[in-house]
PDB file of C-alpha atoms and ligand atoms in Angstrom:
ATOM      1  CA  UNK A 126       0.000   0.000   0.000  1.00 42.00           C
ATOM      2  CA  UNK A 127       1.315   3.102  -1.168  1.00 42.00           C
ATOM      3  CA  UNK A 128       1.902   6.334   1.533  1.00 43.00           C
ATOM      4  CA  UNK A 129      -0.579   8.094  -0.683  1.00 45.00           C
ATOM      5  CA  UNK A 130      -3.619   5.309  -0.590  1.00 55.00           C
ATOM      6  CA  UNK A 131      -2.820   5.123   3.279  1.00 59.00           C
ATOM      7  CA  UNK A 132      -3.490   8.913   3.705  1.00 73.00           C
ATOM      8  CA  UNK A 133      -5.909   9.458   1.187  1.00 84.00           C
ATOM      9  CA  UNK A 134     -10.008  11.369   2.679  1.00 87.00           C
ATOM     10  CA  UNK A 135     -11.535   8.108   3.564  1.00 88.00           C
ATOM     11  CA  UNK A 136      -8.265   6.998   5.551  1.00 89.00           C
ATOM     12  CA  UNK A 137      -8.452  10.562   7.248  1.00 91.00           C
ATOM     13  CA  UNK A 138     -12.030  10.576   7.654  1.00 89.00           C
ATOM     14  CA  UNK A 139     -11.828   7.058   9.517  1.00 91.00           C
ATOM     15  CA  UNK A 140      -9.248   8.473  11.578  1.00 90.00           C
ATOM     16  CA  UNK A 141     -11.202  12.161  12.692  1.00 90.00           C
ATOM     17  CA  UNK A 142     -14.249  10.016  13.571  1.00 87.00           C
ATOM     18  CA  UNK A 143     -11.804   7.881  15.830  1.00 89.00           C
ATOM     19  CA  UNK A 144     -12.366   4.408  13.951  1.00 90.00           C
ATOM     20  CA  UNK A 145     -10.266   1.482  13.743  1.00 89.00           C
ATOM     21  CA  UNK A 146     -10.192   1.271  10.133  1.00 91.00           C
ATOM     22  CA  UNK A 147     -11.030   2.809   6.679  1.00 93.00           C
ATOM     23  CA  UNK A 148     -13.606   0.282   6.682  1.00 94.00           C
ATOM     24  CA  UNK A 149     -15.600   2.098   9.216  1.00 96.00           C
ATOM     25  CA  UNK A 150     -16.633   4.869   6.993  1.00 95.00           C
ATOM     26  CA  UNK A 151     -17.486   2.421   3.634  1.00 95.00           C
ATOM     27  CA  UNK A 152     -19.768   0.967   6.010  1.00 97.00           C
ATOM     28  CA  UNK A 153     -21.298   4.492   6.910  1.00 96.00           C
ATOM     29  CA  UNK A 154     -21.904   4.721   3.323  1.00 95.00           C
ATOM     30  CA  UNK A 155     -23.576   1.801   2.731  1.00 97.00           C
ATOM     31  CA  UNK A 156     -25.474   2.823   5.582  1.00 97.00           C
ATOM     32  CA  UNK A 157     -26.520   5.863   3.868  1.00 96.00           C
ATOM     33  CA  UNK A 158     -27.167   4.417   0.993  1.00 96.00           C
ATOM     34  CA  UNK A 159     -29.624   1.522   2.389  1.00 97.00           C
ATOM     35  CA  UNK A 160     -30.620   2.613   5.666  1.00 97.00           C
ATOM     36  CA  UNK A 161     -29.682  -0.787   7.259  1.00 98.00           C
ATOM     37  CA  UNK A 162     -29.822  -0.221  11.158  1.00 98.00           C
ATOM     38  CA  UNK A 163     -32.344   0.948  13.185  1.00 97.00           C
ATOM     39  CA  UNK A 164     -32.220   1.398  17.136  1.00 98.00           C
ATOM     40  CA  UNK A 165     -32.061  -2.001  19.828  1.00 98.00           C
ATOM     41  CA  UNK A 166     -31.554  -4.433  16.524  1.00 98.00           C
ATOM     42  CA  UNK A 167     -29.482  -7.489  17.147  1.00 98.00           C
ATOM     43  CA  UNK A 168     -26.478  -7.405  14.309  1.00 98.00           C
ATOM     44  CA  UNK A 169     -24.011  -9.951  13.405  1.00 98.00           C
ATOM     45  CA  UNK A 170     -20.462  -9.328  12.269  1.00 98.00           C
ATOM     46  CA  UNK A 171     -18.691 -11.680   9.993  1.00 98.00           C
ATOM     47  CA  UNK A 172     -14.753 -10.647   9.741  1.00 98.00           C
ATOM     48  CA  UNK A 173     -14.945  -8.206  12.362  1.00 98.00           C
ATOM     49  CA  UNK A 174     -11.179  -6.688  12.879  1.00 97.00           C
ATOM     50  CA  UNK A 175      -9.745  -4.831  13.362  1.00 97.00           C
ATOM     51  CA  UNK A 176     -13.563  -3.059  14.655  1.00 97.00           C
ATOM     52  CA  UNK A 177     -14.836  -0.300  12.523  1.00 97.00           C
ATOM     53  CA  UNK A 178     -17.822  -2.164  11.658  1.00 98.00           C
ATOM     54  CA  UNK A 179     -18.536  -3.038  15.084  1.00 98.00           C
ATOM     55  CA  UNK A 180     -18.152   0.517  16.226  1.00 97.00           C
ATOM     56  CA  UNK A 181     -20.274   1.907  13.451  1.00 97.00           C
ATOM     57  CA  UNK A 182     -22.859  -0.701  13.697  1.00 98.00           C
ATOM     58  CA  UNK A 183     -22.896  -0.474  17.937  1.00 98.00           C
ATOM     59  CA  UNK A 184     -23.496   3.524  17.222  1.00 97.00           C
ATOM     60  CA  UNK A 185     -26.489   2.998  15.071  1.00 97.00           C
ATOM     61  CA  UNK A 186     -28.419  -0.321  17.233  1.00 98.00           C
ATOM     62  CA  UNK A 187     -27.501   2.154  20.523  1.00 97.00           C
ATOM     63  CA  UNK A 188     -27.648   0.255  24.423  1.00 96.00           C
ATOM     64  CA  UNK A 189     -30.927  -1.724  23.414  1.00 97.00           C
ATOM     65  CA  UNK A 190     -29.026  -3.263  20.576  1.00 98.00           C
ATOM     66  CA  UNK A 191     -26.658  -5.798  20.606  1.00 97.00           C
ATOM     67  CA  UNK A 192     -23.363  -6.497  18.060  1.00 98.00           C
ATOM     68  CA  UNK A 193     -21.655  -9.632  18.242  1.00 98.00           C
ATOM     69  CA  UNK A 194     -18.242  -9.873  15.754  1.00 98.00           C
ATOM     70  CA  UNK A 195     -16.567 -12.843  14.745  1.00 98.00           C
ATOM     71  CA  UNK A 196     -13.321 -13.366  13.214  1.00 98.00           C
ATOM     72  CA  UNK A 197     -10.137 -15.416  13.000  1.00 98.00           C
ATOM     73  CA  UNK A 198      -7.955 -12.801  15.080  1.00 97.00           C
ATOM     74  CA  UNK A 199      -8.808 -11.722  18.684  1.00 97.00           C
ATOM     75  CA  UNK A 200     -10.357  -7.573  18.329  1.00 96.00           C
ATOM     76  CA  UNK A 201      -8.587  -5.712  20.997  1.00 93.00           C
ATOM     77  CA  UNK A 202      -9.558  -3.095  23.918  1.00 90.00           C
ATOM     78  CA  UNK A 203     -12.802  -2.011  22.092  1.00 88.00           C
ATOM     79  CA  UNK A 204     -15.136  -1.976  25.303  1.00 83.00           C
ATOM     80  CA  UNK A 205     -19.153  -1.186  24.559  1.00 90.00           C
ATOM     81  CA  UNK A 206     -21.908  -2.576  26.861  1.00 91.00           C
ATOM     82  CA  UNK A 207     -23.608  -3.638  23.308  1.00 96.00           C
ATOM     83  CA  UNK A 208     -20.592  -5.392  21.787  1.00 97.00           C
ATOM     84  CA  UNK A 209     -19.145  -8.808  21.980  1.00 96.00           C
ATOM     85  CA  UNK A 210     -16.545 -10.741  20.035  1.00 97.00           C
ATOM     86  CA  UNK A 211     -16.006 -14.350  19.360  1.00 97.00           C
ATOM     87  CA  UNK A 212     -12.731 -15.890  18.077  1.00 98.00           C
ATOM     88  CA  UNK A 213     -12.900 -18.664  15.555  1.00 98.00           C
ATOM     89  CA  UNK A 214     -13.325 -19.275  12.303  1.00 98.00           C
ATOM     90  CA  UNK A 215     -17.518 -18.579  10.940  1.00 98.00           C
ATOM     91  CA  UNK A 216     -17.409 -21.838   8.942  1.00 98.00           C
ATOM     92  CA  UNK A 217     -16.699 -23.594  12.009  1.00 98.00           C
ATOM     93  CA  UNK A 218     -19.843 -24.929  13.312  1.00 97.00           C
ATOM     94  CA  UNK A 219     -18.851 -24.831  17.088  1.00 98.00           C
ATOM     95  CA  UNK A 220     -17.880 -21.156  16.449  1.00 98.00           C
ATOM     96  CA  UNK A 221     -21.952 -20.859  14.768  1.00 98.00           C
ATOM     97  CA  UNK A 222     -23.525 -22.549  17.648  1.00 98.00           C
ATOM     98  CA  UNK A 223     -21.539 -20.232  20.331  1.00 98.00           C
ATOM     99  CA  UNK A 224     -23.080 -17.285  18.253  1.00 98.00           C
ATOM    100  CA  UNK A 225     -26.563 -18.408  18.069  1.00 97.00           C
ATOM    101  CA  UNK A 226     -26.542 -18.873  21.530  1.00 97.00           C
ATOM    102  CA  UNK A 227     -24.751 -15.485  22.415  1.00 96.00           C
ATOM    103  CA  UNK A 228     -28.020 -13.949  20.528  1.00 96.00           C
ATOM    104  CA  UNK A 229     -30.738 -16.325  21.421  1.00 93.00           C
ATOM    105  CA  UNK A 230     -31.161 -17.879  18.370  1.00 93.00           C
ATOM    106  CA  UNK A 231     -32.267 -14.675  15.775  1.00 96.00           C
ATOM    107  CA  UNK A 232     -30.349 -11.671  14.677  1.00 98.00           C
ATOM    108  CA  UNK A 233     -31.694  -8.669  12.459  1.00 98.00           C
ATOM    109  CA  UNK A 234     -28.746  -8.230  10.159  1.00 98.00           C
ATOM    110  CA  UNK A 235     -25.913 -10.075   9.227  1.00 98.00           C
ATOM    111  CA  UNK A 236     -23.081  -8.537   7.969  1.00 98.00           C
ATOM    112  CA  UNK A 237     -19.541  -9.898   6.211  1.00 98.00           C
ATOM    113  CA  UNK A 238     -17.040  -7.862   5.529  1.00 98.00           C
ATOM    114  CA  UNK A 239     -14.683 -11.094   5.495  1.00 97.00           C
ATOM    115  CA  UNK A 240     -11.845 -11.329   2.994  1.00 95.00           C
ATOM    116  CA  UNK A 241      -9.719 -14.163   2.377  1.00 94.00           C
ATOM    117  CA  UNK A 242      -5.778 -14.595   2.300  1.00 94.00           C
ATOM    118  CA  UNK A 243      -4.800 -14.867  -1.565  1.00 91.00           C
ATOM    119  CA  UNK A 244      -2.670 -16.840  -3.029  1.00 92.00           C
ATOM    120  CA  UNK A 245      -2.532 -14.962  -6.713  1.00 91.00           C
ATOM    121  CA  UNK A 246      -3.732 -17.939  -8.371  1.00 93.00           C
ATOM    122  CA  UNK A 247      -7.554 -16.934  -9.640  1.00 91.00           C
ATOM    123  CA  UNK A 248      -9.140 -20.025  -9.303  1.00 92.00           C
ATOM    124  CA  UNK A 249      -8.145 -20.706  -5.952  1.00 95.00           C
ATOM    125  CA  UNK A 250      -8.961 -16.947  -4.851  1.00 92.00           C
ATOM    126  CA  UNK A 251     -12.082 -17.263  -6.930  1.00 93.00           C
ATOM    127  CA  UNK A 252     -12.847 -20.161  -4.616  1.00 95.00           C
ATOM    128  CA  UNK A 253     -12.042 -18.849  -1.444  1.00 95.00           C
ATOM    129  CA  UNK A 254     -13.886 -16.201  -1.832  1.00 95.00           C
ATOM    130  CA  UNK A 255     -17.511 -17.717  -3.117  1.00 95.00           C
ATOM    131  CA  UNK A 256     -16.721 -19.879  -0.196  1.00 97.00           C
ATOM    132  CA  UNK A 257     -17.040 -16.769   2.099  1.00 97.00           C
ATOM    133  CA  UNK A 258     -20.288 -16.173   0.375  1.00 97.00           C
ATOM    134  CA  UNK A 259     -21.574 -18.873   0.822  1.00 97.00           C
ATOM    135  CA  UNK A 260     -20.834 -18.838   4.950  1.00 98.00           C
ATOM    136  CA  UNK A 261     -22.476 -15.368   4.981  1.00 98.00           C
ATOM    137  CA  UNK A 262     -25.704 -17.282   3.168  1.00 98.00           C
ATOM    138  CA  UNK A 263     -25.246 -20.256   5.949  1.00 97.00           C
ATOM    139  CA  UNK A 264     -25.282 -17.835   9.030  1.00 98.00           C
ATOM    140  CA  UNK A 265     -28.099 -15.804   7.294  1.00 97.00           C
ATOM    141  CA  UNK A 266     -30.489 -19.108   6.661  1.00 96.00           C
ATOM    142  CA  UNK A 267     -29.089 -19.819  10.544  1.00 96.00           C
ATOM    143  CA  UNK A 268     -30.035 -16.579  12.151  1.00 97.00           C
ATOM    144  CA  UNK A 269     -32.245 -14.135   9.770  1.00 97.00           C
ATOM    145  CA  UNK A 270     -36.217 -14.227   9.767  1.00 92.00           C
ATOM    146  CA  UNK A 271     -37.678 -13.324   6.617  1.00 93.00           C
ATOM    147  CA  UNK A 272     -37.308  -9.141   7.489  1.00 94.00           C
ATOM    148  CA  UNK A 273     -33.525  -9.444   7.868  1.00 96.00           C
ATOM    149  CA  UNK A 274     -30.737  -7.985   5.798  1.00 98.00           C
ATOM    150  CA  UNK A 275     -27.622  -9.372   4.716  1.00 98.00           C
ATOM    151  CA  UNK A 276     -24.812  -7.150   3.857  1.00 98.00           C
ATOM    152  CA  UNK A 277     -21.713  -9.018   2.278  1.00 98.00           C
ATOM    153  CA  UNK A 278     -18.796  -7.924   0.674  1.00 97.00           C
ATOM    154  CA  UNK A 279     -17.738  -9.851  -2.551  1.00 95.00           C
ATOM    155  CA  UNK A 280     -14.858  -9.470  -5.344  1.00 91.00           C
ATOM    156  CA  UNK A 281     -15.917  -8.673  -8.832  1.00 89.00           C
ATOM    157  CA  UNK A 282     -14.241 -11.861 -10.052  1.00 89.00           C
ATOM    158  CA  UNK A 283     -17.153 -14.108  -8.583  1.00 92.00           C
ATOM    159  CA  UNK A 284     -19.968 -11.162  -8.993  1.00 93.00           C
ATOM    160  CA  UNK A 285     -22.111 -12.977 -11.365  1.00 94.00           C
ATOM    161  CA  UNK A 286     -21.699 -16.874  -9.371  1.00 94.00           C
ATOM    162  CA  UNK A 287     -22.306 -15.027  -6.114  1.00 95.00           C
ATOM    163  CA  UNK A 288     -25.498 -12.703  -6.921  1.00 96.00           C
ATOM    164  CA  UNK A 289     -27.094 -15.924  -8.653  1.00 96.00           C
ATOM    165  CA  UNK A 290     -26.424 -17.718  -5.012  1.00 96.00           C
ATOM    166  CA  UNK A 291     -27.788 -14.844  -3.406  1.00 97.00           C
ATOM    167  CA  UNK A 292     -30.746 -14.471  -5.265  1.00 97.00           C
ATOM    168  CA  UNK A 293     -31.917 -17.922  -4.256  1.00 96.00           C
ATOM    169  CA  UNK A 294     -32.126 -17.389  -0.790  1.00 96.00           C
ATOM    170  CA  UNK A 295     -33.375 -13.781  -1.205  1.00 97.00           C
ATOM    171  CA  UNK A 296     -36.271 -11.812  -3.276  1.00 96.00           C
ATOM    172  CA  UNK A 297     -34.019  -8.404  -3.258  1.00 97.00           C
ATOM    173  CA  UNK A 298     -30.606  -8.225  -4.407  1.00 97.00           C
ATOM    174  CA  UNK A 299     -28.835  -4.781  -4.801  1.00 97.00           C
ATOM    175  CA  UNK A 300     -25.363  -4.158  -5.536  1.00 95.00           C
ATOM    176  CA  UNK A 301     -23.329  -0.847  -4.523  1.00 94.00           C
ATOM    177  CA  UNK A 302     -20.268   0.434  -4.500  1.00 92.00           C
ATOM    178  CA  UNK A 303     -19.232   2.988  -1.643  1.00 89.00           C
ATOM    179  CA  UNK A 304     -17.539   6.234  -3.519  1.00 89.00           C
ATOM    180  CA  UNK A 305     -14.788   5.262  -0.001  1.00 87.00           C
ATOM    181  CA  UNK A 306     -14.048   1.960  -2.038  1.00 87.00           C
ATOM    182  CA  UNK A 307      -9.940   2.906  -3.189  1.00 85.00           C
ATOM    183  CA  UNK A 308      -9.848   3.068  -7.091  1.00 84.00           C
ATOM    184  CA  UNK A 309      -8.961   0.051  -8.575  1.00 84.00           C
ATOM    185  CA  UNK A 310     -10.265  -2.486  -5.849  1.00 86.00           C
ATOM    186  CA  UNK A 311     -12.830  -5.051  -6.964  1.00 88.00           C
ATOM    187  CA  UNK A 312     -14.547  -4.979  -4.033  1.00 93.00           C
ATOM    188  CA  UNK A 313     -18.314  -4.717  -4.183  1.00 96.00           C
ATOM    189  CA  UNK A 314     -21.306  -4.794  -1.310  1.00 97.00           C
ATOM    190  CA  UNK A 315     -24.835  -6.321  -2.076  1.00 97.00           C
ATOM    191  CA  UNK A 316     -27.695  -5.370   0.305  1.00 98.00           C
ATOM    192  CA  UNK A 317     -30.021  -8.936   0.346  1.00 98.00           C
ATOM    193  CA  UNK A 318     -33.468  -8.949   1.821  1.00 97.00           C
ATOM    194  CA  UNK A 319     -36.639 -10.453   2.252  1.00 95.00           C
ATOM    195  CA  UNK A 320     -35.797 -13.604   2.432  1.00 93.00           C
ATOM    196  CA  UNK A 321     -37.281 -16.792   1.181  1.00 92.00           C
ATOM    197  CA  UNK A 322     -38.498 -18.390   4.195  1.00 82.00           C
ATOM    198  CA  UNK A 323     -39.795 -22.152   2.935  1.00 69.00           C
TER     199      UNK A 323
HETATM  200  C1  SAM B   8     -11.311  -6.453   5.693  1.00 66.56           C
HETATM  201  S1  SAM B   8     -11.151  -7.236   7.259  1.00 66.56           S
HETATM  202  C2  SAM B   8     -12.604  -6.687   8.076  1.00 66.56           C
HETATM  203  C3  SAM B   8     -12.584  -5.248   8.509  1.00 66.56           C
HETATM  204  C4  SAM B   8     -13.717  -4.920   9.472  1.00 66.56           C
HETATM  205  N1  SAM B   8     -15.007  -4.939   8.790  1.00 66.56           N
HETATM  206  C5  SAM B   8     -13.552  -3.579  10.152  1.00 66.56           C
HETATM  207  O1  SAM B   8     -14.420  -2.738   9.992  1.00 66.56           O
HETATM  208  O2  SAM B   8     -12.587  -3.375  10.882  1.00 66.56           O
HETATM  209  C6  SAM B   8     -11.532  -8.902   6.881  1.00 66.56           C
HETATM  210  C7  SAM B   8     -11.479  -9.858   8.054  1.00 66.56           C
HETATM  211  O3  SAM B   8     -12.096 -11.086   7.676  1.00 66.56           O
HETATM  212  C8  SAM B   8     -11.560 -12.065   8.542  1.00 66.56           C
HETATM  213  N2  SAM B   8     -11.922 -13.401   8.056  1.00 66.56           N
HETATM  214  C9  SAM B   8     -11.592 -13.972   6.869  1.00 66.56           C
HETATM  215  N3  SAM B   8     -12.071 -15.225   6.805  1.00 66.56           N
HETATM  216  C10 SAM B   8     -12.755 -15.457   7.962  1.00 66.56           C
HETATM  217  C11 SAM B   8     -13.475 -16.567   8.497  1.00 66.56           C
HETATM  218  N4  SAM B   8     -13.597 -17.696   7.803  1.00 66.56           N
HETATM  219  N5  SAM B   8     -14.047 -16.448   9.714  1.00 66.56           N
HETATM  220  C12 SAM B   8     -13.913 -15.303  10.418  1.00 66.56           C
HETATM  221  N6  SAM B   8     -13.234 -14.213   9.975  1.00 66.56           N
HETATM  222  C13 SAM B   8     -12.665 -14.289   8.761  1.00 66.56           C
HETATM  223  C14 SAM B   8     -10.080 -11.760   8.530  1.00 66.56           C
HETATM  224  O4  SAM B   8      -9.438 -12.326   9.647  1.00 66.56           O
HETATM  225  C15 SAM B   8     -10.076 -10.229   8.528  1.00 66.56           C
HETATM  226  O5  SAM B   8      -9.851  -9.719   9.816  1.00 66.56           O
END
């Protein structure tokens, strides 16, 4: 990463509104794009660290709300009444249990902002990340009613394969891509809801 793309407006802006990563304020777009979170929801955080999701997302749900993250590495010293953190891996079905039963079984809106380690070859990056998809679909069909939202990052490269997987567990599929993305990333966020509740 170049000194420039480190200290470019959405790197400052993350940094003036005291947030642990750039990410923080792509999710504030998407926020004000979609209107995701309202007050005392229960939200889900796939990929959580380094915590600007979980700070943004613990602003908008307030005290009555409740945001549980996930990832592979520990978050550190970010202390809210309406945040917790598991460690472990969200394909790992101990790991799923431990957050179903953190939340009581239901959450409002699942989000992933999880991204995998790369290895440069495409398939094998195309297949890690449609895997990472598809755990974001598994923890939805685990924890969403037919009202909630999932938010999930995905990589242009698997767009079309992903969308199609989304749009069978969901009526409403939109794609958007926050002006904070940096130029050149292939990063894109879909908003699913209303989903298809047999
Ligand atoms: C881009 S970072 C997330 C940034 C975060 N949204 C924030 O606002 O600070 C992606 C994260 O996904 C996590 N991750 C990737 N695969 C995962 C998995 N299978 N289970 C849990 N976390 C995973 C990585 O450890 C990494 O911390």
């Amino acid at each position: 990463m170049s000194h420039y793309e480190r200290k470019d407006a959405t790197y400052r802006a993350a940094k003036k509104a005291g947030l642990r990563s750039r990410a923080g304020i792509k999710l504030e777009d998407l926020d004000a794009r979609f209107h995701i979170f309202s007050a005392g929801q229960t939200v889900v955080d796939l990929g959580c660290w380094p915590g600007a999701w979980l700070q943004v997302a613990a602003q908008r749900v307030g005290v009555s709300g409740h945001v549980v993250g996930v990832d592979l590495v520990a978050v550190e010293g970010l202390v809210a009444e309406n945040v917790s953190v598991l460690v472990g891996d969200a394909a790992n079905l101990k790991v799923r249990a431990a957050l179903r039963e953190s939340i009581d079984g239901s959450a409002d809106v699942v989000l992933s902002d999880m991204a995998p380690k790369l290895t440069g070859i495409r398939a094998t990056d195309a297949a890690r990340e449609e895997a990472l998809v598809e755990i974001a679909v598994e923890v939805s069909r685990e924890l969403l009613g037919r009202r909630g939202k999932l938010l999930v990052k995905l990589f242009s490269g698997v767009e079309a394969a992903a969308t199609r997987r989304l749009r069978e567990e969901f009526v409403t599929v939109t794609p958007f891509r926050p002006a904070s993305t940096r130029k050149g990333s292939s990063e894109i966020y879909v908003l699913a809801c209303d989903r298809r509740v047999d």
